mmCIF file of N, CA and C in Angstrom:
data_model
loop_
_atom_site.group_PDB
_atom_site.id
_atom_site.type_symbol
_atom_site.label_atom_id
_atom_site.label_comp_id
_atom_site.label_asym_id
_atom_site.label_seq_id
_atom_site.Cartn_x
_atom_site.Cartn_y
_atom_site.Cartn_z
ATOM 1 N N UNK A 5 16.755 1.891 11.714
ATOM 2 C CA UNK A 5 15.936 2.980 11.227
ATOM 3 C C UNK A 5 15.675 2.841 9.727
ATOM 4 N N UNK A 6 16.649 2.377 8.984
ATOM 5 C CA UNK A 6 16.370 1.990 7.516
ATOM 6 C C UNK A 6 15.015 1.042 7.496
ATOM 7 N N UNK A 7 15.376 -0.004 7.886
ATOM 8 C CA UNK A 7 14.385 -0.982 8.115
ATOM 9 C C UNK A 7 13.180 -0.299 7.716
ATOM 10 N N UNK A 8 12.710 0.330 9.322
ATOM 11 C CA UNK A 8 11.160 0.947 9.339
ATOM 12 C C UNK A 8 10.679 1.834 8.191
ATOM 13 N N UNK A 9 11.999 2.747 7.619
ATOM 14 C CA UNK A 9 12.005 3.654 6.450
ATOM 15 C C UNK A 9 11.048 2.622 5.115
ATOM 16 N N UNK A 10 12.634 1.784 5.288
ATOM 17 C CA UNK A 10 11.509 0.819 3.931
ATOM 18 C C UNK A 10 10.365 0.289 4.010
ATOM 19 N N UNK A 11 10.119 -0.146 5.078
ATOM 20 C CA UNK A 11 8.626 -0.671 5.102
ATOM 21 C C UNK A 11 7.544 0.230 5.298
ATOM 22 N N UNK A 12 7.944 1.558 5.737
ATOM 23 C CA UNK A 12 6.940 2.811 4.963
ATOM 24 C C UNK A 12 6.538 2.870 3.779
ATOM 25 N N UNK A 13 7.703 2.868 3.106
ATOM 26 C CA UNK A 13 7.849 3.108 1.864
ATOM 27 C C UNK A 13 7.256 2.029 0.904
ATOM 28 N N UNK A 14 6.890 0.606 1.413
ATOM 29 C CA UNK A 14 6.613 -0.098 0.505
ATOM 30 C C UNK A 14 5.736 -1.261 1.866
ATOM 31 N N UNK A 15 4.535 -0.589 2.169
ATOM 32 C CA UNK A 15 3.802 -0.883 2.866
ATOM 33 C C UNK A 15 2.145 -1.786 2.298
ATOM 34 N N UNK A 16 2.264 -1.503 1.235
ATOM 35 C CA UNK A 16 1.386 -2.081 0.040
ATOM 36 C C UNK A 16 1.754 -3.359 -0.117
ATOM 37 N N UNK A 17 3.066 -3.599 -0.667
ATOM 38 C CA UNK A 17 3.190 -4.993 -0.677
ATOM 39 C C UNK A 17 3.514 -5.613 0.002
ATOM 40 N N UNK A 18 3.944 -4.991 1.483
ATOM 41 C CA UNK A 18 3.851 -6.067 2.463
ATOM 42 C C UNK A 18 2.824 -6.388 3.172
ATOM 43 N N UNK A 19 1.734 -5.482 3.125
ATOM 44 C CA UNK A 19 0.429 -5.667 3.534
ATOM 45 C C UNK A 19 -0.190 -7.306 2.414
ATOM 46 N N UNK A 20 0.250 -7.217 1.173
ATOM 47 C CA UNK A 20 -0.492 -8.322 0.445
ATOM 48 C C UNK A 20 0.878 -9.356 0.363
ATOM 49 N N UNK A 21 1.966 -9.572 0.946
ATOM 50 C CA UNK A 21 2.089 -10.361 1.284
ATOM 51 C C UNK A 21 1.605 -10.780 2.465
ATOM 52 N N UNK A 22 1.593 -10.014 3.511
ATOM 53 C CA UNK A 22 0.971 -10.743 4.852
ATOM 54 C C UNK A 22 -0.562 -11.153 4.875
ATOM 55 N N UNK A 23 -1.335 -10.528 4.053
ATOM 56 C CA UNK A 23 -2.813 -11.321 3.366
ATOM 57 C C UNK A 23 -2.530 -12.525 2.808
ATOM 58 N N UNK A 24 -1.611 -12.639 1.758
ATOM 59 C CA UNK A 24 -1.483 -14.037 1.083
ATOM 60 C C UNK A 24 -0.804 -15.246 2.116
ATOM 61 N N UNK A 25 0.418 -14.725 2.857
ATOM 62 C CA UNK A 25 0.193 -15.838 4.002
ATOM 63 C C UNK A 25 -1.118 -16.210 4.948
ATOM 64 N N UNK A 26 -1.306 -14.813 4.856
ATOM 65 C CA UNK A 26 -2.613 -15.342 6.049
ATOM 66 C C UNK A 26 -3.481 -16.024 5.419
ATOM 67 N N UNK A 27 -3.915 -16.218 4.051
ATOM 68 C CA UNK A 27 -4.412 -17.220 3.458
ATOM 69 C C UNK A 27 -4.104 -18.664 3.158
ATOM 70 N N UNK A 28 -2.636 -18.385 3.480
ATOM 71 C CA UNK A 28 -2.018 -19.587 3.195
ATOM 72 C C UNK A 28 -2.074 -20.553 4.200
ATOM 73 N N UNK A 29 -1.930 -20.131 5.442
ATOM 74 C CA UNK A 29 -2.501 -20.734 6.670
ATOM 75 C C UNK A 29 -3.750 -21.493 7.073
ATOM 76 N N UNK A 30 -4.363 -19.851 6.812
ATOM 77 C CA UNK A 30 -6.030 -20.241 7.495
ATOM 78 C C UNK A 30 -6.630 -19.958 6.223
ATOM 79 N N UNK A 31 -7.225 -20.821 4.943
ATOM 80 C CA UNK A 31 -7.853 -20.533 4.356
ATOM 81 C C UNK A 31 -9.342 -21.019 4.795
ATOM 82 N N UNK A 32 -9.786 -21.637 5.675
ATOM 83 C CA UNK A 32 -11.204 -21.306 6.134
ATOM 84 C C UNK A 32 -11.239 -20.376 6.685
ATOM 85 N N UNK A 33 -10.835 -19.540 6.829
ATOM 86 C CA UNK A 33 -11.783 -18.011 7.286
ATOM 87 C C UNK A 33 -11.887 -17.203 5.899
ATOM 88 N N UNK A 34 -11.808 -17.422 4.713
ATOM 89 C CA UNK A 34 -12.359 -17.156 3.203
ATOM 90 C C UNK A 34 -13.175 -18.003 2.646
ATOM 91 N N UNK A 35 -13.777 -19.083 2.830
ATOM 92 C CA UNK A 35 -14.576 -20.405 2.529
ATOM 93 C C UNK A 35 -15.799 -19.274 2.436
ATOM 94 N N UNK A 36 -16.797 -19.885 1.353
ATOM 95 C CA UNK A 36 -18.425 -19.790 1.723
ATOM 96 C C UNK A 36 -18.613 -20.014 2.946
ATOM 97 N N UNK A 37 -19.231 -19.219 3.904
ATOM 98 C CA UNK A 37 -20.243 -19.516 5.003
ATOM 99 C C UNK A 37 -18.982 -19.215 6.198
ATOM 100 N N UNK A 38 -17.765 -18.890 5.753
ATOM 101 C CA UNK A 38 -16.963 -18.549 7.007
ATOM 102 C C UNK A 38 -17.098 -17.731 7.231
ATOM 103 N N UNK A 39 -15.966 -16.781 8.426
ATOM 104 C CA UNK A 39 -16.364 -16.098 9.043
ATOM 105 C C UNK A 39 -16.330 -14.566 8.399
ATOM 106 N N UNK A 40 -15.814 -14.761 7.467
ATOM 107 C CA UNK A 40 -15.860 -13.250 6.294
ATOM 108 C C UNK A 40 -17.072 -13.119 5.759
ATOM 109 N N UNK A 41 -17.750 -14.242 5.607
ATOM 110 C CA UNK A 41 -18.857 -14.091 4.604
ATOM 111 C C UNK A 41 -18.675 -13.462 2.878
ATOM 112 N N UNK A 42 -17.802 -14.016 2.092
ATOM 113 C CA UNK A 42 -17.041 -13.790 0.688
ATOM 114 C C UNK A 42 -18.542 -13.178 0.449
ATOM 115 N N UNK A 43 -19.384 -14.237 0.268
ATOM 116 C CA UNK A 43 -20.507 -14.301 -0.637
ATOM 117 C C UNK A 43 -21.569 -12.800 -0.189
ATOM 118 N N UNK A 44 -21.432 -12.246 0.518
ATOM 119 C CA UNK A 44 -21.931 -11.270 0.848
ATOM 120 C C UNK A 44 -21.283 -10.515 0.537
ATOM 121 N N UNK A 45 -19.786 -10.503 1.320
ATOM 122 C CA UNK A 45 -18.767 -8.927 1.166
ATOM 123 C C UNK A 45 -18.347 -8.929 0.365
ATOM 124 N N UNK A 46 -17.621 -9.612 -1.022
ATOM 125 C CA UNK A 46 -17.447 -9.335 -2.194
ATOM 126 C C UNK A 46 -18.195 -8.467 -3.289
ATOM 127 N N UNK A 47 -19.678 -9.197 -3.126
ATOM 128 C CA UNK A 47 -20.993 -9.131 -4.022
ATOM 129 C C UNK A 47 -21.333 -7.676 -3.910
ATOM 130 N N UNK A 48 -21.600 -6.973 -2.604
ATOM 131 C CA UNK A 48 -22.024 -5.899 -1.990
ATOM 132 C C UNK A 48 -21.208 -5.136 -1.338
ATOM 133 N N UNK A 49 -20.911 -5.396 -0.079
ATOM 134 C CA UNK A 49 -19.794 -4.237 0.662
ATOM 135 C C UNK A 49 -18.296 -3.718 -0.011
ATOM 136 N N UNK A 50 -17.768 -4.893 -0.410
ATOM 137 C CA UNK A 50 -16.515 -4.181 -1.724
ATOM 138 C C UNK A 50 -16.815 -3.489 -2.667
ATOM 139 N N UNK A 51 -17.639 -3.681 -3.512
ATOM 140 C CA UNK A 51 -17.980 -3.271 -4.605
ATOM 141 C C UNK A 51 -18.753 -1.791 -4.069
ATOM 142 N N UNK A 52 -19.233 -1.596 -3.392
ATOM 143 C CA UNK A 52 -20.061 -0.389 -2.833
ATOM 144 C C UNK A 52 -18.634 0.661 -2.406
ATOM 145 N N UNK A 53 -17.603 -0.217 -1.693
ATOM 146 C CA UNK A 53 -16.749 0.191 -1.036
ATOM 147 C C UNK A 53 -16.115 1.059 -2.111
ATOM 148 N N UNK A 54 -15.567 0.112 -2.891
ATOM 149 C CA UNK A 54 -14.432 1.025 -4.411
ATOM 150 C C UNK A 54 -15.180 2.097 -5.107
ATOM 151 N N UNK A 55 -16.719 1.975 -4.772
ATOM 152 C CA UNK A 55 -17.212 2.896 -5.610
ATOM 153 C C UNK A 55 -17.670 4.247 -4.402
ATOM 154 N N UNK A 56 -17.678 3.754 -3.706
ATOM 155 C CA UNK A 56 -17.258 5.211 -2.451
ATOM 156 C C UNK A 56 -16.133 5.969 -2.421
ATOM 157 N N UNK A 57 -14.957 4.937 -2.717
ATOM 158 C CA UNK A 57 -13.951 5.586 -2.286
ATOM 159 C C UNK A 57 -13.652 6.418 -3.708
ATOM 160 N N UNK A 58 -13.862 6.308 -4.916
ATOM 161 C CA UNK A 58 -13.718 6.320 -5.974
ATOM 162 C C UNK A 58 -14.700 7.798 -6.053
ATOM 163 N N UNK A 59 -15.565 7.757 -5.669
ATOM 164 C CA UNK A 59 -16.196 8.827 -5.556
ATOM 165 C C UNK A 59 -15.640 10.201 -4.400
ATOM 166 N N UNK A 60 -15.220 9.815 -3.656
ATOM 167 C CA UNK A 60 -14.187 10.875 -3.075
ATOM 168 C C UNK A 60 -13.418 11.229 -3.528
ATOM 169 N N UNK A 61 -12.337 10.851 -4.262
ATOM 170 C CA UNK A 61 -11.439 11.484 -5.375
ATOM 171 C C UNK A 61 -11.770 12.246 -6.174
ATOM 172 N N UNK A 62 -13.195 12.304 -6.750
ATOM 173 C CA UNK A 62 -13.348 13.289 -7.432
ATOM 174 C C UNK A 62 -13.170 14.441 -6.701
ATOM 175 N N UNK A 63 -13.039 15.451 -8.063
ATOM 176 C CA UNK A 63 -12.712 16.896 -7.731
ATOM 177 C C UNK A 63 -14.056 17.560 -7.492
ATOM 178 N N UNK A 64 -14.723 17.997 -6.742
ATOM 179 C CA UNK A 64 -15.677 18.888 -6.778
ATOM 180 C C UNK A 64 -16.035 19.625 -7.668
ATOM 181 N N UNK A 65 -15.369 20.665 -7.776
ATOM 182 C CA UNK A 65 -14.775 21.489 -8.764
ATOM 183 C C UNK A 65 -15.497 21.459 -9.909
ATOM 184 N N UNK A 66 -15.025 20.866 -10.754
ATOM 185 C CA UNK A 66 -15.620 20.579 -12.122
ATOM 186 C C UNK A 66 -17.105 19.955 -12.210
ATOM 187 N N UNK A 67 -17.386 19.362 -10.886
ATOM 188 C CA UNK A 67 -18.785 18.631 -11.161
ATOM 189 C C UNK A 67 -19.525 19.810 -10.690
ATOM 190 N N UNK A 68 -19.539 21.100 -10.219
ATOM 191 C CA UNK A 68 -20.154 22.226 -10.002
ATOM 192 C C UNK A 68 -20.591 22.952 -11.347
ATOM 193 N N UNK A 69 -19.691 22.990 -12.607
ATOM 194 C CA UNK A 69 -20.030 23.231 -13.576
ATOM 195 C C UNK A 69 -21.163 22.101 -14.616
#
């Protein structure tokens, strides 16, 4: 039960360790023209993404005034 506790608790960095292996493995599925498409989803869908989510955090509130 500890176990699962900690890996609640620190679920962030095991999420980017298990990205960085999974890169470490299969780095053609991050290549130009693979199956992620970097050159698209970096450029556009991330960047759109952080600025969505970034925009939900705001407080309402104050942007009413």
């Amino acid at each position: 039960m500890r176990l699962l506790e900690r890996m609640r608790k620190e679920w962030f960095m095991i999420g980017i360790v298990l990205a960085i292996a999974g890169a470490k493995l299969k780095p053609s599925v991050g290549v130009n023209g693979g199956p992620l498409k970097p050159e698209i989803t970096v450029s556009y869908i991330a960047v759109a993404t952080i600025f969505f989510n970034s925009g939900l955090s705001l407080k309402t509130e104050p942007l009413a005034y």
